[in-house]
Amino acid sequence: LLLRDAPGGFEVLMTRRSATASFAPGAYVFPGGGIDAADHGAHAQAARRPGQDDLRLTQAIAAIRESFEELGVLIARHADGRAADAADIAALDRQGDFFAQCQARGLRLAADEVFVLAHWVTDRDLPRRFDVPFLVARMPEGQVPVADEAEQFEPVWVRPADALTRHEAGRFFMIFPTIRTLQRLAKFADVAAVLAACAGEQPLWTSCPRGGFVRGEEARFMEDEMPFGELALVSPDGQMVHHLDWRCDQPVPLLRNLLRLTAPNAGVMTGPGTNSYLVGDPASGYIAIDPGPDDAEHVQRLWRATGGQVKLIVCTHSHPDHSPGARPLQALCENRPPIWGLPSAPTARPASAFTPDHVLADGQVLFVEGGGARHSLRAIHTPGHAANHACLLLEEDGLLFSGDHILNGSTTVVDPPDGDMTDYLDSLDKLAAACREAGVEFILPAHGHVLGFPQQVIAHLKAHRLKREAKVVAAMQARPHGGLADWVELAYDDVPPRMWPLAQRSLLAHVQRIEALGLVG
């Protein structure tokens, strides 16, 4: 990626691939190619940064050579520090031995000016795959790219945002890694900011995307995008088989012993709806987790999905979109399966009143078994979102059902007096330890798709809460005589004002914790 500063934002150099190319014909791409044997042997001809190891140096040399061969761009310097210029470029044969010609002209490759930006591995479902570093450098001043008209055509300078807009309009075809790279580049102000971000010698991101279907069309997602974890769980080898659209009319199989059925209660607080989970199989019977709101059709679907073989019902907490469906589901089943959970605390709102048949002890294991299979859920008490909240760990499969404690796509509301921010943060630590001990690889939230990388998710969530806490402290110090309405516009300035009334509930939890810790005088 060759970058240059320009009015209105920096630009990246892109070229069009041949219409007959074997990979991505006709697509607009960044120039590049493979590493040649000669690139490994040219280290002595290249300047390198402290910390730039042999692999990165080889990659930078290859990028410099490919840039010259394909576009006539020469990233090199003379012994006196002068950058290569038009005369140097004119003296070199783009078809000849690049390194011998540079040496004869006294040119040293400026590999110290080439940085690694990203590392892409092609999606698992594609027949032809690549393992590719994306490198970045500033375009040398005074040089003009000239395509070789063999591999690359029509060099064009374009702002990342403009390239994305033109692609959306169907006038600038690009493939997935190019699109996602431009989306990330568009967040930087100028070339210096990009290069500064890459100074750590490690890729800013590494990705092997996964694919699924959205509205019947193929869609691909990186590791930091919401559907990625679900695709990793359902299609570990990368098969393009899973549909990601939210639907309430039928259960979605996640594993052979795991179904998800989403209640038809989508909204601001519930996202796409409340996820009810069914753990088990026809031989063992099923555990129903969070039967959801008191919605007769949703409860009927849960009953039909299990063939009426619900053996246990477990509620992660008593909020009205999670527990009210428990009694109606129990009544439908001939065996009247017991309802487990924690009773609502005196601090709960009236709509969250809940009394289970059996109180769930911290660490208690509930299970169903049959046909040689056993499905065991271990309870982990996690107060914070609600005083009676519990998460559930499916021991045989290393899955964590996180209820509302961890969500995909948003942070949960911590609403005093039933919610407590210190309890919430302590419960995150408890979950992180449990996930490490049990080898948990996926988190199944009550709202949103399955999450992968549980340790990173939990660490990010805690860091986000503590960062918000620091902003609340700053707001309270800036307006010492203010109240929630005064502080919310400072502490939640990254949240749309229409959401501030909702944000004030978690703001109160932060304020109570801050005052208890004595962080504000």
Coordinates of C-alpha atoms in Angstrom, one line a residue:
L1 CA 0.0 0.0 0.0
L2 CA 1.6 3.2 -1.2
L3 CA 0.2 6.2 0.5
R4 CA 0.4 10.0 -0.1
D5 CA -1.1 13.0 1.6
A6 CA -3.6 15.0 -0.4
P7 CA -6.2 17.7 0.2
G8 CA -9.2 16.2 1.9
G9 CA -7.4 13.2 3.3
F10 CA -4.6 10.8 2.3
E11 CA -4.8 8.6 -0.8
V12 CA -3.8 5.0 -1.5
L13 CA -2.5 3.8 -4.9
M14 CA -4.6 1.1 -6.4
T15 CA -4.4 -0.8 -9.7
R16 CA -6.8 -2.9 -11.7
R17 CA -6.0 -6.6 -12.2
S18 CA -6.2 -8.2 -15.6
A19 CA -9.6 -9.4 -16.7
T20 CA -8.0 -12.8 -17.4
A21 CA -6.2 -13.1 -14.1
S22 CA -6.7 -16.4 -12.3
F23 CA -7.5 -14.7 -9.0
A24 CA -9.9 -11.7 -8.6
P25 CA -9.9 -10.8 -12.3
G26 CA -10.8 -7.2 -12.9
A27 CA -10.6 -6.3 -9.2
Y28 CA -8.9 -3.1 -7.9
V29 CA -6.1 -4.1 -5.6
F30 CA -2.9 -2.9 -4.0
P31 CA 0.2 -3.8 -6.0
G32 CA 2.2 -6.8 -4.9
G33 CA 3.3 -10.3 -5.5
G34 CA 5.2 -13.3 -4.1
I35 CA 8.6 -13.4 -2.4
D36 CA 11.4 -14.5 -4.7
A37 CA 14.5 -16.4 -3.7
A38 CA 16.6 -13.3 -4.5
D39 CA 14.7 -11.3 -1.9
H40 CA 16.1 -13.4 0.9
G41 CA 19.6 -12.8 -0.4
A42 CA 19.4 -9.0 -0.7
H43 CA 19.4 -8.1 3.0
A44 CA 22.9 -6.5 2.7
Q45 CA 21.5 -4.2 0.0
A46 CA 18.7 -2.9 2.3
A47 CA 18.5 -0.5 5.2
R48 CA 16.6 -1.9 8.2
R49 CA 15.1 -0.5 11.3
P50 CA 16.1 -1.7 14.8
G51 CA 13.5 -4.4 15.6
Q52 CA 12.8 -5.2 11.9
D53 CA 13.6 -8.9 11.9
D54 CA 14.7 -11.0 8.9
L55 CA 11.2 -12.0 7.9
R56 CA 9.9 -8.4 7.9
L57 CA 13.0 -7.3 6.0
T58 CA 12.5 -9.9 3.3
Q59 CA 8.9 -8.9 3.0
A60 CA 9.8 -5.2 2.6
I61 CA 12.4 -6.0 0.0
A62 CA 9.9 -8.1 -2.0
A63 CA 7.4 -5.2 -1.8
I64 CA 10.0 -2.7 -3.0
R65 CA 11.0 -5.0 -5.9
E66 CA 7.3 -5.7 -6.9
S67 CA 6.5 -2.0 -6.7
F68 CA 9.3 -1.3 -9.2
E69 CA 8.5 -4.2 -11.6
E70 CA 4.8 -3.6 -11.7
L71 CA 4.6 0.2 -11.3
G72 CA 8.0 1.7 -11.8
V73 CA 8.1 3.1 -8.2
L74 CA 11.5 2.9 -6.6
I75 CA 11.8 3.1 -2.8
A76 CA 15.6 3.4 -2.5
R77 CA 18.3 5.9 -1.5
H78 CA 21.8 6.8 -2.6
A79 CA 24.7 6.5 -0.2
D80 CA 24.4 10.2 0.6
G81 CA 20.8 9.8 1.6
R82 CA 19.3 11.2 -1.6
A83 CA 16.1 9.5 -2.6
A84 CA 16.0 7.7 -5.9
D85 CA 14.6 9.9 -8.6
A86 CA 13.3 9.8 -12.2
A87 CA 16.8 9.5 -13.6
D88 CA 17.5 6.4 -11.5
I89 CA 14.2 4.9 -12.6
A90 CA 14.9 5.6 -16.2
A91 CA 18.3 3.9 -16.0
L92 CA 16.8 0.7 -14.7
D93 CA 15.3 -2.1 -16.8
R94 CA 12.1 -3.3 -15.2
Q95 CA 12.6 -6.7 -16.8
G96 CA 16.2 -7.0 -15.7
D97 CA 17.9 -8.1 -12.5
F98 CA 16.6 -5.6 -10.0
F99 CA 19.2 -6.1 -7.3
A100 CA 22.2 -6.1 -9.6
Q101 CA 21.0 -2.9 -11.3
C102 CA 20.5 -1.1 -7.9
Q103 CA 23.9 -2.2 -6.7
A104 CA 25.5 -0.9 -9.9
R105 CA 23.9 2.4 -9.5
G106 CA 24.8 2.7 -5.8
L107 CA 21.2 2.5 -4.6
R108 CA 20.3 1.0 -1.2
L109 CA 16.7 -0.3 -0.8
A110 CA 14.8 1.8 1.8
A111 CA 13.3 -1.2 3.5
D112 CA 13.3 0.7 6.8
E113 CA 10.5 2.9 5.3
V114 CA 8.3 -0.1 4.7
F115 CA 6.1 -1.3 7.5
V116 CA 3.8 -4.3 8.1
L117 CA 0.1 -3.2 8.2
A118 CA -1.9 -6.5 8.3
H119 CA -1.7 -10.2 7.9
W120 CA -4.4 -11.9 5.8
V121 CA -5.0 -15.6 5.4
T122 CA -7.6 -16.5 2.7
D123 CA -11.0 -17.8 3.9
R124 CA -11.1 -21.5 4.7
D125 CA -13.9 -22.3 2.2
L126 CA -12.1 -21.0 -0.9
P127 CA -10.3 -23.4 -3.2
R128 CA -7.3 -21.2 -3.8
R129 CA -5.7 -19.7 -0.7
F130 CA -3.0 -17.3 0.3
D131 CA -1.1 -16.3 3.4
V132 CA -0.2 -12.6 2.8
P133 CA 1.3 -9.7 4.7
F134 CA 0.0 -6.3 3.7
L135 CA 2.8 -3.7 3.9
V136 CA 2.6 0.0 3.8
A137 CA 5.0 2.9 2.8
R138 CA 4.9 6.5 1.9
M139 CA 5.0 7.1 -1.9
P140 CA 8.4 8.6 -2.8
E141 CA 8.0 12.3 -3.8
G142 CA 8.4 13.2 -7.5
Q143 CA 7.7 9.7 -8.8
V144 CA 4.8 8.7 -11.0
P145 CA 3.4 5.2 -11.1
V146 CA 3.4 3.6 -14.6
A147 CA 1.6 0.2 -14.8
D148 CA 3.4 -2.7 -16.5
E149 CA 0.2 -3.5 -18.5
A150 CA 0.8 -7.2 -17.8
E151 CA -0.2 -7.8 -14.2
Q152 CA -1.4 -4.4 -13.3
F153 CA -3.4 -1.8 -15.2
E154 CA -4.8 1.7 -14.6
P155 CA -3.0 2.9 -11.5
V156 CA -5.3 5.3 -9.6
W157 CA -4.9 7.4 -6.5
V158 CA -8.0 7.3 -4.3
R159 CA -9.1 8.2 -0.8
P160 CA -10.1 5.0 1.1
A161 CA -13.6 6.4 1.8
D162 CA -14.1 7.3 -1.9
A163 CA -13.0 3.8 -3.0
L164 CA -15.5 2.3 -0.7
T165 CA -18.3 4.6 -1.9
R166 CA -17.5 3.7 -5.5
H167 CA -17.5 0.0 -4.7
E168 CA -20.9 0.3 -3.1
A169 CA -22.2 2.0 -6.2
G170 CA -20.9 -0.9 -8.4
R171 CA -18.2 1.1 -10.1
F172 CA -15.0 -0.1 -8.4
F173 CA -14.9 -3.9 -7.8
M174 CA -12.9 -5.0 -4.8
I175 CA -12.5 -8.2 -2.9
F176 CA -13.1 -8.7 0.9
P177 CA -9.6 -8.1 2.3
T178 CA -9.2 -4.9 0.2
I179 CA -12.5 -3.6 1.4
R180 CA -11.8 -4.3 5.1
T181 CA -8.3 -2.8 4.8
L182 CA -9.7 0.4 3.3
Q183 CA -12.4 0.6 6.0
R184 CA -9.7 0.5 8.7
L185 CA -7.4 3.0 6.8
A186 CA -10.3 5.4 6.5
K187 CA -10.1 6.0 10.2
F188 CA -6.7 7.6 10.0
A189 CA -6.1 11.3 9.5
D190 CA -2.9 11.2 7.3
V191 CA 0.0 9.0 6.2
A192 CA 2.0 9.9 9.3
A193 CA -0.7 8.5 11.5
V194 CA -0.8 5.2 9.6
L195 CA 2.9 4.8 9.7
A196 CA 3.0 5.6 13.4
A197 CA 0.4 3.0 14.1
C198 CA 2.6 0.4 12.3
A199 CA 5.8 1.2 14.2
G200 CA 5.4 -1.7 16.6
E201 CA 6.6 -4.2 13.9
Q202 CA 3.5 -6.3 14.3
P203 CA 0.4 -6.4 12.1
L204 CA -2.4 -4.1 13.3
W205 CA -4.7 -7.1 12.6
T206 CA -4.4 -10.7 11.6
S207 CA -7.4 -12.3 10.0
C208 CA -8.6 -15.5 8.3
P209 CA -12.2 -14.5 7.6
R210 CA -15.2 -16.8 7.8
G211 CA -18.3 -16.9 5.7
G212 CA -22.0 -17.4 6.1
F213 CA -25.2 -16.3 4.5
V214 CA -27.1 -13.1 5.2
R215 CA -30.4 -12.6 3.4
G216 CA -29.4 -15.5 1.2
E217 CA -26.2 -13.9 0.0
E218 CA -22.6 -14.9 0.9
A219 CA -21.1 -12.6 3.5
R220 CA -17.7 -12.7 5.2
F221 CA -16.5 -11.5 8.6
M222 CA -13.3 -10.8 10.4
E223 CA -12.4 -11.9 13.9
D224 CA -13.6 -8.7 15.5
E225 CA -17.0 -8.7 13.8
M226 CA -20.1 -10.0 15.6
P227 CA -21.0 -13.1 13.6
F228 CA -17.4 -14.5 13.5
G229 CA -17.6 -16.6 16.7
E230 CA -20.9 -18.2 15.7
L231 CA -19.4 -19.2 12.3
A232 CA -16.4 -20.7 14.1
L233 CA -18.6 -22.8 16.3
V234 CA -21.0 -24.0 13.7
S235 CA -18.5 -24.4 10.8
P236 CA -15.1 -25.0 12.3
D237 CA -13.6 -26.1 9.0
G238 CA -15.0 -23.0 7.3
Q239 CA -17.8 -24.5 5.3
M240 CA -20.2 -22.0 3.9
V241 CA -23.4 -23.5 5.4
H242 CA -24.7 -21.3 8.2
H243 CA -27.5 -18.6 7.8
L244 CA -27.0 -15.7 10.1
D245 CA -30.4 -14.0 9.7
W246 CA -32.4 -13.7 12.9
R247 CA -35.6 -15.7 12.9
C248 CA -38.1 -16.6 15.5
D249 CA -40.2 -19.2 13.7
Q250 CA -37.8 -22.1 14.1
P251 CA -34.8 -23.3 16.1
V252 CA -31.3 -22.7 14.8
P253 CA -29.0 -25.7 15.3
L254 CA -25.6 -24.7 16.6
L255 CA -24.3 -28.1 17.6
R256 CA -25.8 -31.6 17.5
N257 CA -26.8 -31.1 21.1
L258 CA -27.5 -27.4 21.1
L259 CA -30.4 -25.4 19.6
R260 CA -31.1 -21.7 19.8
L261 CA -34.6 -20.2 19.5
T262 CA -34.9 -16.5 19.6
A263 CA -38.0 -14.9 21.1
P264 CA -39.9 -12.3 18.9
N265 CA -39.2 -9.5 21.3
A266 CA -36.5 -7.5 19.3
G267 CA -36.0 -3.9 20.6
V268 CA -33.6 -1.4 22.0
M269 CA -33.1 -3.4 25.2
T270 CA -33.2 -6.8 23.7
G271 CA -31.4 -6.4 20.4
P272 CA -32.6 -9.1 17.9
G273 CA -34.6 -10.8 20.7
T274 CA -34.0 -13.0 23.8
N275 CA -32.1 -16.2 23.0
S276 CA -33.5 -19.4 24.5
Y277 CA -31.2 -22.3 24.3
L278 CA -32.0 -26.1 24.3
V279 CA -29.2 -28.4 25.5
G280 CA -29.4 -32.1 24.9
D281 CA -30.8 -34.6 22.4
P282 CA -33.8 -36.8 22.0
A283 CA -32.2 -39.7 23.9
S284 CA -31.1 -37.6 26.9
G285 CA -33.9 -35.1 26.9
Y286 CA -33.3 -31.3 27.1
I287 CA -32.4 -28.5 29.4
A288 CA -34.2 -25.3 28.5
I289 CA -32.2 -22.2 29.3
D290 CA -34.0 -18.8 29.6
P291 CA -37.5 -19.7 28.2
G292 CA -37.9 -16.0 27.6
P293 CA -40.9 -13.7 27.9
D294 CA -44.5 -15.0 28.5
D295 CA -45.1 -15.4 24.8
A296 CA -47.4 -18.4 24.0
E297 CA -46.1 -19.0 20.5
H298 CA -42.4 -18.8 21.6
V299 CA -43.1 -21.3 24.4
Q300 CA -44.9 -23.6 22.0
R301 CA -41.9 -23.6 19.7
L302 CA -39.6 -24.5 22.5
W303 CA -41.9 -27.4 23.4
R304 CA -42.2 -28.6 19.8
A305 CA -38.4 -28.4 19.3
T306 CA -37.8 -30.8 22.1
G307 CA -40.7 -33.1 21.3
G308 CA -42.0 -32.2 24.8
Q309 CA -38.9 -33.8 26.4
V310 CA -37.8 -30.9 28.5
K311 CA -36.2 -32.4 31.7
L312 CA -35.0 -29.2 33.3
I313 CA -35.7 -25.4 33.0
V314 CA -33.0 -23.0 34.1
C315 CA -33.3 -19.2 34.2
T316 CA -30.1 -17.1 34.3
H317 CA -32.0 -14.3 36.0
S318 CA -35.5 -13.0 36.6
H319 CA -35.8 -10.1 34.1
P320 CA -39.1 -10.1 32.2
D321 CA -37.6 -11.2 28.9
H322 CA -35.9 -14.3 30.5
S323 CA -38.0 -16.0 33.1
P324 CA -41.7 -15.5 32.6
G325 CA -41.8 -18.3 29.9
A326 CA -40.7 -20.9 32.5
R327 CA -44.1 -21.7 34.1
P328 CA -46.0 -21.9 30.7
L329 CA -43.3 -24.2 29.3
Q330 CA -43.4 -26.3 32.5
A331 CA -47.2 -26.6 32.2
L332 CA -46.9 -27.9 28.6
C333 CA -44.6 -30.8 29.5
E334 CA -46.2 -33.9 30.9
N335 CA -43.3 -34.5 33.3
R336 CA -43.5 -30.9 34.7
P337 CA -39.7 -30.3 34.6
P338 CA -38.4 -28.4 37.7
I339 CA -37.5 -24.8 37.3
W340 CA -34.0 -23.8 38.6
G341 CA -32.5 -20.4 39.2
L342 CA -32.0 -17.8 41.9
P343 CA -35.1 -16.1 43.4
S344 CA -35.4 -12.4 42.7
A345 CA -33.9 -10.2 45.4
P346 CA -35.9 -7.6 47.3
T347 CA -34.1 -5.0 45.2
A348 CA -35.7 -6.3 42.0
R349 CA -38.4 -4.4 40.2
P350 CA -41.9 -5.8 40.4
A351 CA -41.8 -7.0 36.8
S352 CA -38.8 -9.2 37.7
A353 CA -40.4 -11.1 40.5
F354 CA -39.4 -14.8 40.2
T355 CA -39.5 -17.8 42.5
P356 CA -37.9 -21.0 41.1
D357 CA -38.8 -24.5 42.2
H358 CA -35.2 -25.1 43.2
V359 CA -32.5 -22.5 44.2
L360 CA -29.3 -22.9 42.1
A361 CA -26.2 -23.1 44.3
D362 CA -22.9 -21.6 43.0
G363 CA -20.9 -24.4 41.4
Q364 CA -23.9 -26.8 41.3
V365 CA -24.1 -29.1 38.3
L366 CA -27.4 -29.9 36.6
F367 CA -27.4 -32.6 33.9
V368 CA -29.5 -34.7 31.6
E369 CA -28.2 -38.0 30.2
G370 CA -29.3 -40.9 28.0
G371 CA -28.2 -42.9 25.0
G372 CA -24.6 -42.8 26.3
A373 CA -24.5 -39.0 26.4
R374 CA -24.4 -36.6 29.3
H375 CA -24.9 -32.9 29.1
S376 CA -23.8 -31.0 32.3
L377 CA -24.4 -27.4 33.2
R378 CA -22.3 -25.9 36.0
A379 CA -23.8 -22.8 37.6
I380 CA -21.6 -19.7 38.2
H381 CA -23.2 -17.0 40.3
T382 CA -22.5 -13.6 38.6
P383 CA -24.4 -10.7 40.3
G384 CA -24.0 -7.3 38.7
H385 CA -26.6 -7.0 35.9
A386 CA -29.1 -8.4 38.4
A387 CA -28.6 -9.6 42.0
N388 CA -29.8 -13.0 41.1
H389 CA -27.9 -13.5 37.8
A390 CA -26.1 -16.8 37.1
C391 CA -24.1 -18.0 34.1
L392 CA -24.0 -21.6 33.0
L393 CA -21.0 -23.6 31.8
L394 CA -21.7 -26.6 29.5
E395 CA -18.8 -28.8 30.7
E396 CA -18.7 -31.4 27.9
D397 CA -18.5 -28.8 25.2
G398 CA -16.7 -25.9 26.8
L399 CA -19.4 -23.4 26.2
L400 CA -20.5 -20.5 28.5
F401 CA -24.1 -19.4 28.5
S402 CA -23.7 -15.8 29.7
G403 CA -27.3 -14.6 30.1
D404 CA -27.2 -10.8 30.1
H405 CA -23.8 -10.5 31.8
I406 CA -22.0 -10.6 28.4
L407 CA -23.8 -9.6 25.2
N408 CA -22.8 -9.5 21.6
G409 CA -23.1 -6.1 20.1
S410 CA -23.7 -4.0 23.2
T411 CA -22.8 -3.7 26.8
T412 CA -25.4 -4.7 29.4
V413 CA -27.2 -2.2 31.6
V414 CA -26.3 -2.3 35.3
D415 CA -29.4 -0.8 36.9
P416 CA -29.3 -0.1 40.7
P417 CA -30.5 -1.1 43.2
D418 CA -30.7 -4.6 41.8
G419 CA -27.6 -4.0 39.6
D420 CA -24.2 -3.3 41.1
M421 CA -21.1 -2.2 39.1
T422 CA -18.5 -3.6 41.5
D423 CA -20.3 -6.9 41.6
Y424 CA -20.5 -6.8 37.8
L425 CA -16.7 -6.3 37.4
D426 CA -15.9 -8.9 40.0
S427 CA -18.2 -11.4 38.2
L428 CA -16.3 -10.7 35.0
D429 CA -13.1 -11.7 36.8
K430 CA -14.9 -14.9 38.0
L431 CA -16.0 -15.8 34.5
A432 CA -12.5 -15.2 33.1
A433 CA -11.1 -17.6 35.6
A434 CA -13.8 -20.2 35.0
C435 CA -13.3 -20.0 31.2
R436 CA -9.6 -20.5 31.6
E437 CA -10.0 -23.5 33.9
A438 CA -12.6 -25.2 31.7
G439 CA -11.0 -24.3 28.3
V440 CA -14.1 -22.4 27.2
E441 CA -13.8 -21.3 23.5
F442 CA -17.3 -19.8 23.0
I443 CA -19.7 -17.6 24.8
L444 CA -23.4 -17.9 24.1
P445 CA -25.2 -14.7 25.1
A446 CA -28.9 -14.1 25.7
H447 CA -28.8 -11.4 23.0
G448 CA -26.8 -11.6 19.8
H449 CA -24.6 -14.2 18.0
V450 CA -22.2 -16.6 19.6
L451 CA -18.9 -14.9 20.7
G452 CA -15.5 -16.4 20.2
F453 CA -12.2 -15.6 22.0
P454 CA -13.8 -15.4 25.5
Q455 CA -10.7 -14.2 27.3
Q456 CA -10.3 -11.3 24.9
V457 CA -14.0 -10.5 25.1
I458 CA -14.0 -10.4 28.9
A459 CA -10.8 -8.4 29.1
H460 CA -12.2 -5.9 26.5
L461 CA -15.5 -5.6 28.4
K462 CA -13.8 -4.9 31.7
A463 CA -11.4 -2.4 30.1
H464 CA -14.4 -0.7 28.5
R465 CA -16.2 -0.4 31.8
L466 CA -13.2 1.0 33.6
K467 CA -12.6 3.5 30.8
R468 CA -16.2 4.6 31.2
E469 CA -15.7 4.9 34.9
A470 CA -12.7 7.2 34.3
K471 CA -14.9 9.4 32.1
V472 CA -17.6 9.5 34.9
V473 CA -15.0 10.5 37.4
A474 CA -13.8 13.3 35.0
A475 CA -17.5 14.4 34.5
M476 CA -18.1 14.5 38.3
Q477 CA -15.0 16.6 38.8
A478 CA -15.8 18.9 36.0
R479 CA -19.3 19.5 37.4
P480 CA -19.0 18.9 41.1
H481 CA -22.5 20.3 41.9
G482 CA -24.2 18.4 39.0
G483 CA -26.3 15.3 38.9
L484 CA -26.9 12.4 36.5
A485 CA -28.4 14.6 33.8
D486 CA -25.3 16.9 33.9
W487 CA -22.7 14.1 33.9
V488 CA -24.3 11.8 31.3
E489 CA -23.6 14.2 28.4
L490 CA -19.9 14.3 29.3
A491 CA -19.4 10.6 30.3
Y492 CA -21.4 9.3 27.4
D493 CA -20.5 11.8 24.7
D494 CA -19.9 8.8 22.4
V495 CA -23.5 7.6 22.8
P496 CA -26.4 9.2 20.8
P497 CA -28.3 11.7 23.1
R498 CA -31.5 9.7 22.5
M499 CA -29.8 6.8 24.5
W500 CA -28.8 9.0 27.4
P501 CA -31.9 8.3 29.5
L502 CA -31.0 4.6 29.3
A503 CA -27.3 5.3 29.9
Q504 CA -28.2 7.1 33.1
R505 CA -29.1 3.8 34.7
S506 CA -25.6 2.4 34.3
L507 CA -24.2 5.9 35.1
L508 CA -25.8 5.7 38.5
A509 CA -24.1 2.3 39.1
H510 CA -20.8 3.9 38.2
V511 CA -21.4 6.9 40.5
Q512 CA -22.3 4.6 43.4
R513 CA -19.1 2.6 42.9
I514 CA -17.0 5.7 42.5
E515 CA -18.4 7.2 45.7
A516 CA -17.9 3.9 47.6
L517 CA -14.3 3.8 46.5
G518 CA -13.7 7.4 47.4
L519 CA -12.5 8.3 43.9
V520 CA -14.2 11.7 44.0
G521 CA -13.9 14.0 47.0

